[in-house]
Tab-separated table of C-alpha atoms and ligand atoms in Angstrom:
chain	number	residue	atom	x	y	z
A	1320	UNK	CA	37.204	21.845	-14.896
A	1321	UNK	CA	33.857	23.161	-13.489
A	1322	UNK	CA	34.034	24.101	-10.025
A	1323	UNK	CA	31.162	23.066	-8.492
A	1324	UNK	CA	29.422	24.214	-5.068
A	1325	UNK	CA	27.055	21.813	-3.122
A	1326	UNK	CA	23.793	23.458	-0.886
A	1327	UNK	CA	22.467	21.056	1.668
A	1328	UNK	CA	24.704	18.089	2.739
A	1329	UNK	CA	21.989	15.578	4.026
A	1330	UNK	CA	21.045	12.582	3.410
A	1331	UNK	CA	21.273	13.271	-0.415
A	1332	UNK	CA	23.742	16.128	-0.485
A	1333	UNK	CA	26.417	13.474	0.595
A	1334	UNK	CA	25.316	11.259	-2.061
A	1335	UNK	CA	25.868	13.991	-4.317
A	1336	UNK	CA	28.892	14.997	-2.132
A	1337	UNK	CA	30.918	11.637	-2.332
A	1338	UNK	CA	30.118	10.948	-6.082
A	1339	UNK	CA	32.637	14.397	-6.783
A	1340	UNK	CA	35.832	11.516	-5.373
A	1341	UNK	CA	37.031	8.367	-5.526
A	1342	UNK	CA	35.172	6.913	-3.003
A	1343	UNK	CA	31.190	7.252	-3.704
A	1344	UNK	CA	28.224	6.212	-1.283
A	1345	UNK	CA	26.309	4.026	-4.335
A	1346	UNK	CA	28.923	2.046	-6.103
A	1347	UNK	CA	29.973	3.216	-9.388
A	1348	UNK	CA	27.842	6.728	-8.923
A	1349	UNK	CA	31.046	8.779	-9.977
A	1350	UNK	CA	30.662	12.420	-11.423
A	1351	UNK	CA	34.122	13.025	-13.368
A	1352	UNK	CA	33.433	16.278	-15.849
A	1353	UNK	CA	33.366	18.775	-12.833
A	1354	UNK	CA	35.165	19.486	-9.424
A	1355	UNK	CA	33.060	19.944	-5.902
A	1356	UNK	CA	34.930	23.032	-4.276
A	1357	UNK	CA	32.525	23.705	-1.801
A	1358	UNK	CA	29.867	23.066	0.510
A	1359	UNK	CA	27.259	24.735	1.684
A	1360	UNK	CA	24.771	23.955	5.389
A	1361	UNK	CA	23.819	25.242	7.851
A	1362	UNK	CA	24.487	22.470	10.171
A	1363	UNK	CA	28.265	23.114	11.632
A	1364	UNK	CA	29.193	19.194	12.631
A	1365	UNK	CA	28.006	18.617	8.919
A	1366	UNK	CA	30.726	21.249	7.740
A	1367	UNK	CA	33.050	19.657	9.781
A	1368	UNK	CA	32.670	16.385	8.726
A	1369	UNK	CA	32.683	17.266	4.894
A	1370	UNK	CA	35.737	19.163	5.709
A	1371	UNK	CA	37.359	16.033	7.331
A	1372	UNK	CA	36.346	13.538	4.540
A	1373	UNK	CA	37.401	16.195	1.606
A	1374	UNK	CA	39.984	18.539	3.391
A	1375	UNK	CA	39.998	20.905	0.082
A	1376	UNK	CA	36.519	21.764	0.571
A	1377	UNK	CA	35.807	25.494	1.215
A	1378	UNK	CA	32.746	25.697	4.001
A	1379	UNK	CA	30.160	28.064	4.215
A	1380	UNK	CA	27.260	28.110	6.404
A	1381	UNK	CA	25.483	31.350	3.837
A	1382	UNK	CA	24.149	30.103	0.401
A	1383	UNK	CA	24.312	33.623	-0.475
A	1384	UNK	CA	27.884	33.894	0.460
A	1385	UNK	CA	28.639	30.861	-1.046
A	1386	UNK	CA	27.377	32.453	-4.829
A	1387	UNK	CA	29.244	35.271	-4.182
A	1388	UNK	CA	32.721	34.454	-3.383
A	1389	UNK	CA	33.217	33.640	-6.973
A	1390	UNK	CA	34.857	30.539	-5.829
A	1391	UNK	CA	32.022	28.480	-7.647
A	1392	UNK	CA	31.019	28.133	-11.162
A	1393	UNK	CA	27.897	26.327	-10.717
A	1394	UNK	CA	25.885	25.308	-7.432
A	1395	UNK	CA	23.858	22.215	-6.602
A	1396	UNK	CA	20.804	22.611	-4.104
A	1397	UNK	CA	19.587	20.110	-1.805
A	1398	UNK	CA	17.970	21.290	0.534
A	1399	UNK	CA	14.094	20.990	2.151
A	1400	UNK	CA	12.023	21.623	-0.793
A	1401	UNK	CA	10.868	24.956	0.085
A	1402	UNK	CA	13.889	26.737	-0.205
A	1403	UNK	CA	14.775	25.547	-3.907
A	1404	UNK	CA	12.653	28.311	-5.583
A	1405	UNK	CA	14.785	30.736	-3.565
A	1406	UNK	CA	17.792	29.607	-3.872
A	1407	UNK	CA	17.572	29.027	-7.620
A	1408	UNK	CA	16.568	32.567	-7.982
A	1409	UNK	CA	19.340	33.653	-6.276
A	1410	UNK	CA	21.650	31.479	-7.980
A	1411	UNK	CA	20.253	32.501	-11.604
A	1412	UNK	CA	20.338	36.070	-10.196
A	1413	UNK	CA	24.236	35.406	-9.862
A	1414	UNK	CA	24.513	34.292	-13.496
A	1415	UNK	CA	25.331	31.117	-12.035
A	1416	UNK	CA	24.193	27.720	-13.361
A	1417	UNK	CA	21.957	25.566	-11.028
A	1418	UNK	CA	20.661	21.610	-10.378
A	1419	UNK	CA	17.848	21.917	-8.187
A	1420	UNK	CA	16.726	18.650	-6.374
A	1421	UNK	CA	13.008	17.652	-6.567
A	1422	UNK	CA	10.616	18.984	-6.255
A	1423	UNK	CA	11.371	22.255	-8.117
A	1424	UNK	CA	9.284	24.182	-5.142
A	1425	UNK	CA	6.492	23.292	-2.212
A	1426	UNK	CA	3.901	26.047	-4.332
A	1427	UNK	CA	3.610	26.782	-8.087
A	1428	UNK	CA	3.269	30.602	-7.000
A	1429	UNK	CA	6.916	30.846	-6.234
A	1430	UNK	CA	7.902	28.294	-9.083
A	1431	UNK	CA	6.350	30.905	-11.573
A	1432	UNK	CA	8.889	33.865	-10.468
A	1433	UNK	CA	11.851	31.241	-10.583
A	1434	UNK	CA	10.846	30.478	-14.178
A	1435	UNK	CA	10.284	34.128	-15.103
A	1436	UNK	CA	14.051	34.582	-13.668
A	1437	UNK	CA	15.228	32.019	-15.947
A	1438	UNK	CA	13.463	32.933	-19.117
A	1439	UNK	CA	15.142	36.091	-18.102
A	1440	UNK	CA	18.641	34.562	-17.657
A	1441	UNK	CA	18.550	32.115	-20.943
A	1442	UNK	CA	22.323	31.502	-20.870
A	1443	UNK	CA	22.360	30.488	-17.423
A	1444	UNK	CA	21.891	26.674	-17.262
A	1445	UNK	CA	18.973	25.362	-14.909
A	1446	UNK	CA	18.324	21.831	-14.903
A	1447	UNK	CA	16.409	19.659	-11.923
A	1448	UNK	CA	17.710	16.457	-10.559
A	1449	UNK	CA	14.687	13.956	-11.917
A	1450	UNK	CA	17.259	11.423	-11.979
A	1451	UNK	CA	14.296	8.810	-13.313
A	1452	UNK	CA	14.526	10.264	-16.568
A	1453	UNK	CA	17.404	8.203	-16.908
A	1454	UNK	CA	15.773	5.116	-16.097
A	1455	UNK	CA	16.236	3.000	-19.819
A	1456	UNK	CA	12.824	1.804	-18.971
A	1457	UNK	CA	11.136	4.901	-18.795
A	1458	UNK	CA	13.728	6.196	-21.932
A	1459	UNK	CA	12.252	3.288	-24.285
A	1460	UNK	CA	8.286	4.246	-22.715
A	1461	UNK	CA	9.091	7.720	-24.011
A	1462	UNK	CA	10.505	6.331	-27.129
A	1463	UNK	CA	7.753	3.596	-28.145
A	1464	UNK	CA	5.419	7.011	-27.691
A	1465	UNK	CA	7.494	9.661	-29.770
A	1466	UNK	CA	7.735	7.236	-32.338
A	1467	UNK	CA	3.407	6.562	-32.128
A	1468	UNK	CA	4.062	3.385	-30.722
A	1469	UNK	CA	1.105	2.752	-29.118
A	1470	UNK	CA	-0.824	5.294	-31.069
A	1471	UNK	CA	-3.439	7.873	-29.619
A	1472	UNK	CA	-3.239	7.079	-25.351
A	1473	UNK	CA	-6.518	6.399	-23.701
A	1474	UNK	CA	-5.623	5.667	-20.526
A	1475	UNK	CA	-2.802	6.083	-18.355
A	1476	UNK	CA	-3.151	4.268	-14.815
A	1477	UNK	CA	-0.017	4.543	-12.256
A	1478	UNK	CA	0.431	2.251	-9.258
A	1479	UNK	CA	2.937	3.410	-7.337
A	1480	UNK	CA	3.245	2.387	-3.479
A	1481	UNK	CA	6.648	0.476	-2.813
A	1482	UNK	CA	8.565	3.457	-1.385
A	1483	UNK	CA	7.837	1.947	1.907
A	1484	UNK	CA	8.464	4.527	4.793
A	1485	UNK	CA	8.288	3.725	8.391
A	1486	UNK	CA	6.826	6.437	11.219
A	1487	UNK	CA	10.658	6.335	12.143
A	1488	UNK	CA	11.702	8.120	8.807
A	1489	UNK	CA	9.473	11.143	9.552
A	1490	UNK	CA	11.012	11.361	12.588
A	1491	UNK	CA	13.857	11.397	11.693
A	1492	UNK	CA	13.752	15.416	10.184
A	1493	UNK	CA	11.861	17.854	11.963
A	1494	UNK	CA	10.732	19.232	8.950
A	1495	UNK	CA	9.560	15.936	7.055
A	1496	UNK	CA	5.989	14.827	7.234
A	1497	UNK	CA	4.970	18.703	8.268
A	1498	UNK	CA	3.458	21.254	6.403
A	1499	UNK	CA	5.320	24.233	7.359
A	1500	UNK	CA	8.333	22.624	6.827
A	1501	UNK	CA	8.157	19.803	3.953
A	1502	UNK	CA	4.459	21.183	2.586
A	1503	UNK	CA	3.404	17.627	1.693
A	1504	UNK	CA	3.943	14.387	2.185
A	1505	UNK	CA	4.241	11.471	-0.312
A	1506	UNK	CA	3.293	13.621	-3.052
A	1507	UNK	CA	5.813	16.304	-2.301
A	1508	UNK	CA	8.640	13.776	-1.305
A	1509	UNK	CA	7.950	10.386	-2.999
A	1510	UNK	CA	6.242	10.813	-6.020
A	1511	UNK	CA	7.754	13.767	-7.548
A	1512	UNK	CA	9.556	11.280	-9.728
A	1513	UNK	CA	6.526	9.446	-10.651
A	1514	UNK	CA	4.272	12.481	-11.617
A	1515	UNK	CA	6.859	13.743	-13.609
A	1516	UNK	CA	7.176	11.117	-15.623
A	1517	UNK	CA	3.769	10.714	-16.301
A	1518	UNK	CA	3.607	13.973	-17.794
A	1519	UNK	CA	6.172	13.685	-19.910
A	1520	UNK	CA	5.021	10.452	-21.150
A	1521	UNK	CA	1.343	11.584	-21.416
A	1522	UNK	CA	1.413	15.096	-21.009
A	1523	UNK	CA	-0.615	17.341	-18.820
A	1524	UNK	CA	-4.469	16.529	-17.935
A	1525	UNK	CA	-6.881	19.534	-17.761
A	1526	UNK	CA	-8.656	18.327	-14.776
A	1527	UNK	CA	-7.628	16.959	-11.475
A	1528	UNK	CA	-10.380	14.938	-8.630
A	1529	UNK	CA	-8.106	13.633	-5.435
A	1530	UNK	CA	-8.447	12.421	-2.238
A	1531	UNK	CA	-5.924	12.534	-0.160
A	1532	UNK	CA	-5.499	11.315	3.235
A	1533	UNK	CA	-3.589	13.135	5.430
A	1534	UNK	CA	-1.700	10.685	8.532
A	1535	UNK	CA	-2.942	7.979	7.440
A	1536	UNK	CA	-0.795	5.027	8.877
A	1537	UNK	CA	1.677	7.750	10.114
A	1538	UNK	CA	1.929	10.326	12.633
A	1539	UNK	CA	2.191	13.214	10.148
A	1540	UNK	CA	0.207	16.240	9.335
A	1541	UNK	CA	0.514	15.839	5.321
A	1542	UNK	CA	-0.909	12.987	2.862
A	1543	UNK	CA	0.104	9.588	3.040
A	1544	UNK	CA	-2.211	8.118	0.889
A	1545	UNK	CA	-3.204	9.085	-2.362
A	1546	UNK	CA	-5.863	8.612	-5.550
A	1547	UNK	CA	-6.326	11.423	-8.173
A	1548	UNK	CA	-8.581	10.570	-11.569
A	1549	UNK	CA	-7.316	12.887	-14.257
A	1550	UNK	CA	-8.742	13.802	-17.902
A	1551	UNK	CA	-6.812	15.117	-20.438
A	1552	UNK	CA	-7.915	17.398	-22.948
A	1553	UNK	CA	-8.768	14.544	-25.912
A	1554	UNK	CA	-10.773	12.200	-23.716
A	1555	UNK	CA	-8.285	10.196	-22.535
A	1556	UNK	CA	-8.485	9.232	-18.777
A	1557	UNK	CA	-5.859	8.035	-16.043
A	1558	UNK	CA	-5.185	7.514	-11.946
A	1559	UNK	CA	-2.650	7.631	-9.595
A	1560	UNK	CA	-2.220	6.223	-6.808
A	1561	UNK	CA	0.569	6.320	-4.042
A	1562	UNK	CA	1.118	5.595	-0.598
A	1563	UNK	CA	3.947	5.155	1.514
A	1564	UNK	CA	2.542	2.725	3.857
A	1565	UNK	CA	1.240	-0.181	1.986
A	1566	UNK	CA	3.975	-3.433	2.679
A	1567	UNK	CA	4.707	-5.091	0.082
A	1568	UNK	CA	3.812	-2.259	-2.054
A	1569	UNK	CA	3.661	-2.421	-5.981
A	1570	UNK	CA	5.080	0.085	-8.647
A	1571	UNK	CA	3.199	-0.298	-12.248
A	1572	UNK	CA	2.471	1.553	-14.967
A	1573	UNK	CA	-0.195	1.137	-17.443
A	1574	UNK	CA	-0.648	3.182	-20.289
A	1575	UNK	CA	-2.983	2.362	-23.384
A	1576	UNK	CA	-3.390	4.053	-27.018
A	1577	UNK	CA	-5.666	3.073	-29.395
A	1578	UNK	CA	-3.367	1.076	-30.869
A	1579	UNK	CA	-0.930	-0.703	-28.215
A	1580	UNK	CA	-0.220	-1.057	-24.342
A	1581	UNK	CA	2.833	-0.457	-22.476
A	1582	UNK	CA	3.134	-1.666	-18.888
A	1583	UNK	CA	6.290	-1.561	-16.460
A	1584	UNK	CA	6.466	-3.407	-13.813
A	1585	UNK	CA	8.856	-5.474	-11.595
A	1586	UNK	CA	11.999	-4.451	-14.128
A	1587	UNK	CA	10.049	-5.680	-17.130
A	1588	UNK	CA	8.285	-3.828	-19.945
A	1589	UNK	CA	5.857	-5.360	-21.979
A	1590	UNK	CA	5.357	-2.916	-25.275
A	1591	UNK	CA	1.895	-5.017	-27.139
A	1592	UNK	CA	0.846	-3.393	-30.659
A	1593	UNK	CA	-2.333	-4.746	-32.165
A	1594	UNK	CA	-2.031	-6.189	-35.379
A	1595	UNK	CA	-5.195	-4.724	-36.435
A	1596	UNK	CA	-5.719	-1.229	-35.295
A	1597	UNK	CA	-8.429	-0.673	-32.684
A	1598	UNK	CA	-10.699	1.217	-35.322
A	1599	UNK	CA	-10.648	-1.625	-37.555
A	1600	UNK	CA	-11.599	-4.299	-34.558
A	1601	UNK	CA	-14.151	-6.674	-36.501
A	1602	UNK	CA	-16.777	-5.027	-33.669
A	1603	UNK	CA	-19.423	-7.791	-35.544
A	1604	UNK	CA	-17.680	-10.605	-33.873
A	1605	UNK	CA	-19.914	-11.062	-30.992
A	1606	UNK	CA	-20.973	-14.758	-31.900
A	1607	UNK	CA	-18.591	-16.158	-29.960
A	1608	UNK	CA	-17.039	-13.918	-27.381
A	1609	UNK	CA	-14.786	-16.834	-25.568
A	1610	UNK	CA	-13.133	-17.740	-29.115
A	1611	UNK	CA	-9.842	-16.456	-28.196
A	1612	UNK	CA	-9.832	-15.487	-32.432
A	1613	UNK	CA	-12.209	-12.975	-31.981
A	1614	UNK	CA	-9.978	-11.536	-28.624
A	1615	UNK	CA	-8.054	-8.367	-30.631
A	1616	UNK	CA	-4.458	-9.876	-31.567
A	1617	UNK	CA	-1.390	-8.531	-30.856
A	1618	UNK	CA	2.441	-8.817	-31.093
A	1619	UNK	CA	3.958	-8.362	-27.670
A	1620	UNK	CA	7.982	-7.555	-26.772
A	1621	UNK	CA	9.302	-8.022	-23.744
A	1622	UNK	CA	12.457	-5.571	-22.631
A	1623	UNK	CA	14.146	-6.646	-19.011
A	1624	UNK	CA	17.601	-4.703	-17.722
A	1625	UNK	CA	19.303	-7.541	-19.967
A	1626	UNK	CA	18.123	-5.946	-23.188
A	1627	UNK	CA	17.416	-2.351	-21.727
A	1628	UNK	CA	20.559	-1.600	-19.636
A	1629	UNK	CA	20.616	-1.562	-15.714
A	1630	UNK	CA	21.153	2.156	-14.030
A	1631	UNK	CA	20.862	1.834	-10.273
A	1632	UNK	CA	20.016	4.499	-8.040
A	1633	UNK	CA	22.788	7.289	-7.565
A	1634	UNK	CA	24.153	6.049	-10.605
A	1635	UNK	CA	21.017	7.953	-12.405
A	1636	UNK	CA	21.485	10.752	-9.930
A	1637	UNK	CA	25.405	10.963	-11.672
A	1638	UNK	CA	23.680	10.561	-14.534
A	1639	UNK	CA	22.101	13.771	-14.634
A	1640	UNK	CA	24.327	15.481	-12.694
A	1641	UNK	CA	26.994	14.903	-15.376
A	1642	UNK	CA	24.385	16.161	-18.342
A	1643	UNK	CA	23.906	19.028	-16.539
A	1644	UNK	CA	27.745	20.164	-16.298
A	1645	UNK	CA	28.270	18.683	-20.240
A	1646	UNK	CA	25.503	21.292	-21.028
A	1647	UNK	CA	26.382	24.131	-19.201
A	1648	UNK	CA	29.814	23.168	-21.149
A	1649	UNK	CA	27.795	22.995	-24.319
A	1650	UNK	CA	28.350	19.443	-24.997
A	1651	UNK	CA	24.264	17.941	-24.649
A	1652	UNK	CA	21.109	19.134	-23.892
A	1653	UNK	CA	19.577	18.848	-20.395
A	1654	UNK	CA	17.756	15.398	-19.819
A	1655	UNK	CA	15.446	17.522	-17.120
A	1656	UNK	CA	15.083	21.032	-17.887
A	1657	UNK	CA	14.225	23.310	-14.615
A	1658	UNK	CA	11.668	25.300	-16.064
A	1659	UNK	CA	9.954	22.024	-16.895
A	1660	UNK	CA	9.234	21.098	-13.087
A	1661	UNK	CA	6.256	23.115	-12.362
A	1662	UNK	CA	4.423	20.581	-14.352
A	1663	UNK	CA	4.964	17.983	-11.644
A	1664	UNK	CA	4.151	20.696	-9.090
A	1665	UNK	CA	0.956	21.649	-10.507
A	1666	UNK	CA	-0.232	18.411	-11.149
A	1667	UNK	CA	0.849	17.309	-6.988
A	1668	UNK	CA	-0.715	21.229	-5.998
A	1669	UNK	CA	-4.117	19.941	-7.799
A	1670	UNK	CA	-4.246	16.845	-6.299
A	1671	UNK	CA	-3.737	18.201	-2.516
A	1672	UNK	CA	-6.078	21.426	-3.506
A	1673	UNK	CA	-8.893	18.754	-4.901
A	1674	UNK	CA	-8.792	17.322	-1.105
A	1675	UNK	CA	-8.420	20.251	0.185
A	1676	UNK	CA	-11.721	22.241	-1.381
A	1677	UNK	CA	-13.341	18.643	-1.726
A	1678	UNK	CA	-14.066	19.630	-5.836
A	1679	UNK	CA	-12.665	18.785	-9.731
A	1680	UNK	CA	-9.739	21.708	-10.015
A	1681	UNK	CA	-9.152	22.671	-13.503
A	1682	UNK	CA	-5.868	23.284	-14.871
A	1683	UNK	CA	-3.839	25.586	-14.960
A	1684	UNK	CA	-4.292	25.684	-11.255
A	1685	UNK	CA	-5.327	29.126	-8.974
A	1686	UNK	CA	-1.843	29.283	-7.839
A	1687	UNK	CA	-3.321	32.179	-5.560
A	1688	UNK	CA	-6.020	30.259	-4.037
A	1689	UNK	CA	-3.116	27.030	-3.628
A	1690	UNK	CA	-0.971	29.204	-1.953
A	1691	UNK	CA	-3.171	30.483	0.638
A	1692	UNK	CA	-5.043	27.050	1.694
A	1693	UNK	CA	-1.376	25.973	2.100
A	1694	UNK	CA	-0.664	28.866	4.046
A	1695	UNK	CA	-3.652	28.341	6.353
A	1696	UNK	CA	-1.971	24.667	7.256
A	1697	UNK	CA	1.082	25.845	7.768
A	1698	UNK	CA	-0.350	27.902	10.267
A	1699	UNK	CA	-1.445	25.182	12.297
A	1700	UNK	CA	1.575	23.140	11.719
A	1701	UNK	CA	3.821	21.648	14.498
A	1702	UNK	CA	7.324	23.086	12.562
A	1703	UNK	CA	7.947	26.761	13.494
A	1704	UNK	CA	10.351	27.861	11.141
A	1705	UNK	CA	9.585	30.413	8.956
A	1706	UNK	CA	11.963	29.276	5.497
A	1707	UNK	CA	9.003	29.314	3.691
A	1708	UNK	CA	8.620	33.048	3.540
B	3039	NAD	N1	16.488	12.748	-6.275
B	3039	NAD	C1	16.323	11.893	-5.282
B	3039	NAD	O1	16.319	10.679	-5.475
B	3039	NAD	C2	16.166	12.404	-3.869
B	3039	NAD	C3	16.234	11.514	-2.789
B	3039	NAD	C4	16.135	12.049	-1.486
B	3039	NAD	C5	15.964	13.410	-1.312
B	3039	NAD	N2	15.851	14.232	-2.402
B	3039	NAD	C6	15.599	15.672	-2.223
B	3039	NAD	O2	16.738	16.280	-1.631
B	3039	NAD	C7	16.330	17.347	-0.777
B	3039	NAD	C8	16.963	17.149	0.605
B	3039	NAD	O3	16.459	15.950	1.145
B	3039	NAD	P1	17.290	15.133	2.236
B	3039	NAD	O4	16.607	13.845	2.405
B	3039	NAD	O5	18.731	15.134	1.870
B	3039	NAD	O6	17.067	16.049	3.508
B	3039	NAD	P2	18.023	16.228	4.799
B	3039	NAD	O7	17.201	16.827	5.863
B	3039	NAD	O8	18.721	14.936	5.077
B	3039	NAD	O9	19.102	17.270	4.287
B	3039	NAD	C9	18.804	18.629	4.064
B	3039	NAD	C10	20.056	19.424	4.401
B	3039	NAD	O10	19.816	20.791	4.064
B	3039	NAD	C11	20.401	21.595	5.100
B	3039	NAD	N3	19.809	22.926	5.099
B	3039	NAD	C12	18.586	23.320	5.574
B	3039	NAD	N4	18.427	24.647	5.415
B	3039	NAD	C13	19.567	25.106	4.814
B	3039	NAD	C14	20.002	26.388	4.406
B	3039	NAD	N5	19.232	27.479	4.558
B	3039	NAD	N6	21.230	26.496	3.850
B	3039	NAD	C15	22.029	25.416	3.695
B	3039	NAD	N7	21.675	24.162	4.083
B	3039	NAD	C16	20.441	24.012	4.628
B	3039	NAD	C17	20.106	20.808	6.368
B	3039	NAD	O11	20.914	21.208	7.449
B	3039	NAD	C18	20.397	19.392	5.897
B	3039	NAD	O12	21.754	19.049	6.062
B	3039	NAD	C19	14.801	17.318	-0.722
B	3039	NAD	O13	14.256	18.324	-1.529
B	3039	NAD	C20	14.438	15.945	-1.279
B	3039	NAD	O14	13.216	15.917	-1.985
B	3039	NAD	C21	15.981	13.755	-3.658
């Protein structure tokens, strides 16, 4: 069996941590097709406490150490975002197979090398822990599209602001809510998931406007509050919004194609096709605009976790974890490939640099000119630490 080595035993390291035995933190969130070894932080009591809940652990307080004691076939990182990038390099560097948490990386700048070391290291698996793509109702989104469900999209709207999190949750880390040490805020931390599933439902836009607002609500230096307009490159238009302070917040998506209309929200999906396509609309029928016959008609289905399948949280982080070791074993194809999450970066890098410059940014993004507006916050930032570099 795979012997697996964990990096960063927080908050979701022991998630990850406890789903390796018999008694995991989310019910039913086991991973059985691999065996956690070791584990990796740089926090002793941590260590000891790992050590005391799984005595056969091996402890090391040196990620580098940890990849090259050849105790460990395949490592798991999560850790603060900004040290992914380096310690997937390091890891692929090692010939040794790697789950990164999200986000891939804080900047696409360093996101770039780690992809160039994978395309360099082909055989070495990298996959990223955007345990949403297991969600069935994002799975049948994805499949209604592939399958030209709701024809060419038009616009793609996304609500998301029910990851409620009080002042007391930035507190919490030294490192959250700052931009030396988290470089963003709800973007960065939050919506990862979100913005990555918008682009692989709807691909990638080629323009970006945002406005971000930075504290709002919260005492923290990075965005709590977000609204970015996108276009993408065949006229079709869409906005996201996000916010961690808005009680009770909502969570829907809305996207529309010429020829249907998929929206999820509140564990339902409603998938409506028009029976007559949107370029045959009878466009004439302007006689009577409140005659619901002249409305466009459609056929609507309805999918709730009774047709769809119910996946809680954890149990989609076990999900993927699993995928990833069946596919280092050659047994499936990752669900989220690594080299994939610099979409999601860019997208969250355009959105903070549109605030930041107060313009449209164009994609691909000036990685160069992201990097060093970031930089020039981080120098102002409260968190000292210098894991960035
Ligand atoms: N997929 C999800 O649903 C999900 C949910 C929460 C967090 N996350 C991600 O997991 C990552 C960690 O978040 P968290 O909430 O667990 O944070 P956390 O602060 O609770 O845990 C981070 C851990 O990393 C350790 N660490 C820091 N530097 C290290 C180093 N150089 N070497 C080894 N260990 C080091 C810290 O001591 C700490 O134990 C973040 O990137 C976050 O985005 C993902």
């Amino acid at each position: 069996m795979l012997r697996i080595g964990l990096v960063g035993i927080g908050f979701m390291g022991r998630v990850h941590m406890l789903s390796f035995t018999d008694k995991p933190m989310i019910p039913n969130a086991y991973v059985k097709n691999g065996k956690l070894v070791a584990v990796c932080d740089i926090d002793s009591k941590k260590l000891e406490q790992a050590k005391k809940e799984i005595p056969s652990l091996e402890i090391f307080s040196d990620y580098k150490e940890m990849l090259a004691s050849g105790k460990v076939d395949a490592v798991i990182i999560a850790t603060p975002h900004y040290l992914h990038p380096l310690m997937g390099i390091e890891a692929l560097k090692n010939k040794i197979p790697v789950l990164i948490e999200k986000p891939v990386g804080v900047f696409t700048k360093n996101v770039f090398e780690l992809n160039e070391v994978a395309s360099q290291n082909p055989d070495v698996v990298f996959g990223l822990l955007f345990n949403q793509r297991t969600n069935p109702f994002f799975v049948k989104a994805k499949e209604i599209i592939d399958n030209d469900g709701i024809g060419k999209l038009k616009r793609m709207n996304w609500m998301i602001t029910n990851w409620y999190r009080p002042q007391k949750y930035y507190d919490n880390g030294s490192w959250r809510g700052t931009w030396a040490g988290e470089g963003g805020g709800v973007l960065m931390n939050q919506a990862p998931h979100q913005i990555d599933l918008w682009q692989w439902l709807c691909g990638m836009p080629t323009k970006v406007r945002a406005y971000c607002k930075f504290g709002k609500n919260r005492n923290v230096e990075v965005e709590t509050d977000v609204t970015a307009y996108v276009e993408y490159p065949d006229g079709g238009s869409g906005v996201f919004v996000t916010s961690t302070h808005d009680a009770p917040g909502t969570n829907r998506l809305e996207l529309i194609g010429n020829n249907g209309k998929i929206v999820i929200e509140n564990e339902i999906l409603s998938y409506k096709k028009l029976l007559v396509p949107e370029n045959k609309l009878n466009e004439t029928a302007t006689a009577n605009l409140m005659d619901p016959k002249n409305a466009p008609q459609f056929e609507e289905v309805i999918y709730t976790k009774k047709e769809l399948g119910d996946i809680p949280w954890g149990v989609e982080h076990a999900i993927t974890i699993e995928n990833w070791i069946n596919t280092i074993e050659g047994k499936e194809e990752l669900i989220a490939p690594g080299i994939e999450g610099v979409k999601a970066l860019e997208l969250i890098n355009s959105m903070l640099l549109s605030t930041f410059l107060d313009k449209e940014i164009e994609l691909p993004i000036d990685s160069n000119k992201y990097y060093e507006e970031l930089m020039k916050k981080c120098e102002k930032s409260e968190f000292k630490d210098t894991w960035r570099v």
